[in-house]
mmCIF file of C-alpha atoms in Angstrom:
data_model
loop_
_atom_site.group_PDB
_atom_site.id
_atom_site.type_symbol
_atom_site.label_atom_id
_atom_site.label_comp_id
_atom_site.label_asym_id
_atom_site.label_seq_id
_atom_site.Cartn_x
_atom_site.Cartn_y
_atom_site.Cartn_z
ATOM 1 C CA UNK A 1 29.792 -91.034 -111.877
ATOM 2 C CA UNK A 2 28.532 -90.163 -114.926
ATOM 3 C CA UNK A 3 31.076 -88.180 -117.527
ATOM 4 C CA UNK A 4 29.360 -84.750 -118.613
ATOM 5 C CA UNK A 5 28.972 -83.845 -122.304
ATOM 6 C CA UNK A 6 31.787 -80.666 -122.934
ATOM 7 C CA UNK A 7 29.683 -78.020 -124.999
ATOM 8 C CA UNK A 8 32.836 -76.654 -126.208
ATOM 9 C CA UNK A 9 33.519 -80.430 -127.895
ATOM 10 C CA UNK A 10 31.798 -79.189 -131.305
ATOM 11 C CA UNK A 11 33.560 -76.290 -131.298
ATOM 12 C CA UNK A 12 36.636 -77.166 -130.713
ATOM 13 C CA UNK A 13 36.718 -80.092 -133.485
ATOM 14 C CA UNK A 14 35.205 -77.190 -136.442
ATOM 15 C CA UNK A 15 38.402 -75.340 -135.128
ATOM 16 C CA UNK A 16 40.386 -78.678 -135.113
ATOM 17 C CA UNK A 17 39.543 -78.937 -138.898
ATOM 18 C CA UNK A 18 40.118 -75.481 -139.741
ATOM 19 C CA UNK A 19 43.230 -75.651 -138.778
ATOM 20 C CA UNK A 20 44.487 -78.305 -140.634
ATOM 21 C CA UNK A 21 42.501 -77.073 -143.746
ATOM 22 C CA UNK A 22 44.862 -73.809 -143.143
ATOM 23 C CA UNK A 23 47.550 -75.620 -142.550
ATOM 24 C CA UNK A 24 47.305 -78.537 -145.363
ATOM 25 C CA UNK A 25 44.620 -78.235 -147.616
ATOM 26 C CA UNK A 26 41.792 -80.643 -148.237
ATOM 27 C CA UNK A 27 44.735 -83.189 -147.847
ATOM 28 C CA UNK A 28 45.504 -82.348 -144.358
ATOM 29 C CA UNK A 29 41.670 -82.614 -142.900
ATOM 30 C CA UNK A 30 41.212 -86.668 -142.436
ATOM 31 C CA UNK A 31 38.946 -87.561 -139.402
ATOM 32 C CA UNK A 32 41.578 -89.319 -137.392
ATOM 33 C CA UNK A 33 44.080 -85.846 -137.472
ATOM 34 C CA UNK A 34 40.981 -84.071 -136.833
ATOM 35 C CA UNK A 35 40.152 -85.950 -133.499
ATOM 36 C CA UNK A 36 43.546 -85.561 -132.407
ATOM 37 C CA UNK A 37 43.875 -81.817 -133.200
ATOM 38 C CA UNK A 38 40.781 -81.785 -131.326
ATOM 39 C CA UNK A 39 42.017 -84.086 -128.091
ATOM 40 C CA UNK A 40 39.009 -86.311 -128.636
ATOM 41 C CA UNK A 41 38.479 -89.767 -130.348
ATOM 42 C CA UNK A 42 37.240 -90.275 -133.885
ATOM 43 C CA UNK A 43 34.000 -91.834 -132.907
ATOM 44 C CA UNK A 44 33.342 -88.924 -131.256
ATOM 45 C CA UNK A 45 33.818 -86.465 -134.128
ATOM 46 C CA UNK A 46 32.145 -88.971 -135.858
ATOM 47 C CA UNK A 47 28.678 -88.129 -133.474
ATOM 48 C CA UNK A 48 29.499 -84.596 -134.749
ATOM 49 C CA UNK A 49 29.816 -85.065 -138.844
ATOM 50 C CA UNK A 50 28.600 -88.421 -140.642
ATOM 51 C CA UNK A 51 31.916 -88.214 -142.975
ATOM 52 C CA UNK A 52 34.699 -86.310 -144.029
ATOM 53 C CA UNK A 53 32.455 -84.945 -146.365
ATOM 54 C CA UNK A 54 29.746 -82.904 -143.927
ATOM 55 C CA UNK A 55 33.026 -82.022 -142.151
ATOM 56 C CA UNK A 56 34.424 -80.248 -144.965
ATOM 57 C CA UNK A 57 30.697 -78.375 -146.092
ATOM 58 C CA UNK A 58 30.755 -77.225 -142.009
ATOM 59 C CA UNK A 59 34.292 -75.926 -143.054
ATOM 60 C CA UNK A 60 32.988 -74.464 -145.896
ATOM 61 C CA UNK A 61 30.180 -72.416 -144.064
ATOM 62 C CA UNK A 62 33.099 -71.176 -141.183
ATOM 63 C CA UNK A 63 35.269 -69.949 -144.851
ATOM 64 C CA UNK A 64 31.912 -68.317 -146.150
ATOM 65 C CA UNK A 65 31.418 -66.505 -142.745
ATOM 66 C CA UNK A 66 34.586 -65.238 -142.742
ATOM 67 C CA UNK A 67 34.026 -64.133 -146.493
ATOM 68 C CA UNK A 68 30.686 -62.564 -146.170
ATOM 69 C CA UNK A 69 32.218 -60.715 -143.075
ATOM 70 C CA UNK A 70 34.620 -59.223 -145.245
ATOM 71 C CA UNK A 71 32.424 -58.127 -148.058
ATOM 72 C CA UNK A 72 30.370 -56.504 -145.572
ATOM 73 C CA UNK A 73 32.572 -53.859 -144.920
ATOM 74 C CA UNK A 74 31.662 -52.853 -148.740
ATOM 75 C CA UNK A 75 30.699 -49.397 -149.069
ATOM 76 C CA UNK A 76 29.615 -50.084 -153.472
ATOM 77 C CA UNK A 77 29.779 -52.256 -155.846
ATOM 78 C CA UNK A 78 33.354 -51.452 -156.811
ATOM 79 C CA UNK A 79 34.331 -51.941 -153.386
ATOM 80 C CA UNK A 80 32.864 -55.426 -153.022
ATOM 81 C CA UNK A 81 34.641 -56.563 -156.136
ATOM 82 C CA UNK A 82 38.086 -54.985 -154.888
ATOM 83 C CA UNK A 83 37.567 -56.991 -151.706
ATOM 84 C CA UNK A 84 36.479 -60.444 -153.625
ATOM 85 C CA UNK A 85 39.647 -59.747 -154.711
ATOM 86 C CA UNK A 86 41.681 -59.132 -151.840
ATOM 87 C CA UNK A 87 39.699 -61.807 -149.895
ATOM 88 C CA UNK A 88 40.796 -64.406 -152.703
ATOM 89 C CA UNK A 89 44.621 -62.942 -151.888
ATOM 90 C CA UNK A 90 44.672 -62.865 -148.257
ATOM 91 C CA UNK A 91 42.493 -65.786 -147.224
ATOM 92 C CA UNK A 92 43.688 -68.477 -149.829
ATOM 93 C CA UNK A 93 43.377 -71.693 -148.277
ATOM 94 C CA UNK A 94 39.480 -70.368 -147.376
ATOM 95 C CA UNK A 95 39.133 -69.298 -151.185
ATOM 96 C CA UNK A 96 39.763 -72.574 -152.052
ATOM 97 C CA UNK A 97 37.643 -74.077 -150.145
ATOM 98 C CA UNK A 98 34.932 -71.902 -151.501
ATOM 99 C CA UNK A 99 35.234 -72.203 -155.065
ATOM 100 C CA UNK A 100 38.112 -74.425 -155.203
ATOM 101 C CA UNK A 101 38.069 -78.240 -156.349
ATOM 102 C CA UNK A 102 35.017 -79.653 -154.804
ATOM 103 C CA UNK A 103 33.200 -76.749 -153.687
ATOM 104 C CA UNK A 104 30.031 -77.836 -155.499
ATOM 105 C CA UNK A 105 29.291 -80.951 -153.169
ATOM 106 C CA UNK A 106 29.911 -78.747 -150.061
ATOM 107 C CA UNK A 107 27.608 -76.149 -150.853
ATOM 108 C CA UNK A 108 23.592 -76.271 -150.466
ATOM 109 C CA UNK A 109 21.417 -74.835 -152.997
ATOM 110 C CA UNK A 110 19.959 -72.351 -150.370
ATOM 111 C CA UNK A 111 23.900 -71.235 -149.640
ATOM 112 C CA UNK A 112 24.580 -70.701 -153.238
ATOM 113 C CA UNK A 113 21.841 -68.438 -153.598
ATOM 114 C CA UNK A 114 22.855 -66.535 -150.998
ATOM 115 C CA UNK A 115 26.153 -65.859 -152.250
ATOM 116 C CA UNK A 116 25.030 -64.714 -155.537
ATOM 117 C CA UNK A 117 22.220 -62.000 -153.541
ATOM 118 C CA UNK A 118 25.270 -60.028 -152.028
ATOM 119 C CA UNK A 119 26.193 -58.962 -155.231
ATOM 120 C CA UNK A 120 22.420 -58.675 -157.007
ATOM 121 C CA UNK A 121 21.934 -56.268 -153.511
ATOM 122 C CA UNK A 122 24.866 -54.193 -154.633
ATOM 123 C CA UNK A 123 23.949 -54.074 -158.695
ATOM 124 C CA UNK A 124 20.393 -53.219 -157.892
ATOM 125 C CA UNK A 125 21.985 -50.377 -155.691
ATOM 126 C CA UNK A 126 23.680 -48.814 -158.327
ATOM 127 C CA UNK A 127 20.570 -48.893 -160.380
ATOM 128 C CA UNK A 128 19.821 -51.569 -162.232
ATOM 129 C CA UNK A 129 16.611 -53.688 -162.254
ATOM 130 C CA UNK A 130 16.433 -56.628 -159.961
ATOM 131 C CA UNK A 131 14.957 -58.654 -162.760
ATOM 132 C CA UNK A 132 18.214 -57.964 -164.630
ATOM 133 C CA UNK A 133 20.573 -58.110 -161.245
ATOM 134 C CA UNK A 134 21.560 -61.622 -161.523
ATOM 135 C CA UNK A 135 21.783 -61.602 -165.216
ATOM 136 C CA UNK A 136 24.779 -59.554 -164.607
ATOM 137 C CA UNK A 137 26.253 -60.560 -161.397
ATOM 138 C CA UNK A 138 27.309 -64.112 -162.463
ATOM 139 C CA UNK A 139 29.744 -63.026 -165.606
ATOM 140 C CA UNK A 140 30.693 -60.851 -162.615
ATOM 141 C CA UNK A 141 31.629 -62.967 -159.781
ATOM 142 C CA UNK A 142 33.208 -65.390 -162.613
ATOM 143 C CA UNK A 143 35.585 -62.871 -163.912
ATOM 144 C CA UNK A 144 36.890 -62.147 -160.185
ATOM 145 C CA UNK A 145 36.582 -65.614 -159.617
ATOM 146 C CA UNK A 146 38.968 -66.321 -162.759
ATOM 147 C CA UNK A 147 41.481 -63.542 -161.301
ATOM 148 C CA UNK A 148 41.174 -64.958 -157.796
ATOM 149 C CA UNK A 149 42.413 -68.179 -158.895
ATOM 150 C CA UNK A 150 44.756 -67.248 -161.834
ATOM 151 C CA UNK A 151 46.503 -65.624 -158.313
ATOM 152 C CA UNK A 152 46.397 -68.855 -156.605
ATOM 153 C CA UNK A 153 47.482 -71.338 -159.218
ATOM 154 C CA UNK A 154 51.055 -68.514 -160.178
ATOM 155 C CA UNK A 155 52.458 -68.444 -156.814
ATOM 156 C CA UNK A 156 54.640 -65.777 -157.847
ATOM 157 C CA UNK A 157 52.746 -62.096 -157.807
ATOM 158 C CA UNK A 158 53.935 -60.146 -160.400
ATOM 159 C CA UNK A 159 52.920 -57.077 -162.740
ATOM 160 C CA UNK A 160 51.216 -59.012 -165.097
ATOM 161 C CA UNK A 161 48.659 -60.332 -162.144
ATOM 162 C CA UNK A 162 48.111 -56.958 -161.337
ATOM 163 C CA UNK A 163 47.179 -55.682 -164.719
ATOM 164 C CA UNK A 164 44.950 -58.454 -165.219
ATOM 165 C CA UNK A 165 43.043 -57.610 -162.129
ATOM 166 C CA UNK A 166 42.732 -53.736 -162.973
ATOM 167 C CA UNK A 167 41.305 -55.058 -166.078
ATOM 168 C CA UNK A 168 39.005 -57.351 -164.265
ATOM 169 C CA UNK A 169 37.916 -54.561 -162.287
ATOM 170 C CA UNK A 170 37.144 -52.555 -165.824
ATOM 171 C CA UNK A 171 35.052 -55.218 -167.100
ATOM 172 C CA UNK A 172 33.210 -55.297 -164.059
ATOM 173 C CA UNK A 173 32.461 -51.814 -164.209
ATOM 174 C CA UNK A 174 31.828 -51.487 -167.800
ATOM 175 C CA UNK A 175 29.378 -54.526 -167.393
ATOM 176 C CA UNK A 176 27.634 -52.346 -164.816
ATOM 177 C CA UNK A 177 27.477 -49.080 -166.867
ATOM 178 C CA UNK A 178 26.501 -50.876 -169.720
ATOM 179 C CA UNK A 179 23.377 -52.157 -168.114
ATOM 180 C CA UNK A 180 22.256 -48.810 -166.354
ATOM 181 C CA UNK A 181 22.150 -47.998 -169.942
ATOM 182 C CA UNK A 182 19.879 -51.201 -170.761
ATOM 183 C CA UNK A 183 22.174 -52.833 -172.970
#
């Protein structure tokens, strides 16, 4: 008799992955572990995901679910850049595989501009011309993104962390007021 194809099989080796990424890093996520997190063979994830590599950019667009679903919760533009923030903090093996080493061969052109419309959404919310949105949104996202991983990279939280990311969240504000006022 014929063996039937298990519909949970693609699920279950994205999880697989994920849970090595959690657990290890980019390190940890080889095909071979993956197959056996997943209780299948390696030819068989291999029917899933040509290489490591459109293994990893599937893991990358579980991480970016995850992330949007927590920026959603946003109720302003403050608030989304207090939760980049926090996301960066509580989800770091997912941060990193965002915008860590590598993220730019993991992530389609079509995804990237995406990412950058959550925060042109908020900026033209709080008043400023969609022409000018993304004009201000990257120096945005790149000054939480420099917090984000300044927190990663010093293990050790401390007051000077904190400080920097009040500041951070100054700059982003200021950069906001400054172009409601057209500058």
């Amino acid at each position: 008799m014929p063996r039937t194809a298990d519909p949970e099989l693609p699920h279950r080796i994205l999880k697989a992955a994920d849970t090595l990424w959690q657990s290890g890093g980019e390190e940890a996520v080889t095909i071979r572990g993956v197959a056996a997190e997943a209780a299948t063979t390696t030819p068989t994830v291999y029917s899933y995901y040509a290489d490591r590599e459109a293994l990893l950019t599937a893991l990358r667009t579980l991480a970016f679910q995850r992330f949007s679903a927590y920026l959603a919760k946003s109720r302003d533009f403050q608030d989304t850049c207090v939760r980049h923030l926090e996301f960066g903090s509580t989800h770091p093996r997912d941060y990193e595989l965002l915008y860590g080493r590598g993220w730019m061969e993991r992530v389609t052109t079509g995804a990237q501009a995406g990412e950058i419309e959550r925060y042109t959404t908020h900026i033209v919310r709080a008043g400023i011309d969609e022409s000018r949105a993304a004009h201000i949104a990257y120096p945005i996202m790149m000054m939480l993104h420099g917090v984000v991983m300044h927190r990663l990279l010093n293990k050790k939280p401390g007051p000077l962390g904190r400080t920097i990311a009040a500041a951070c969240l100054d700059a982003c504000m200021t950069l906001l007021e400054s172009a409601r006022q057209g500058k």
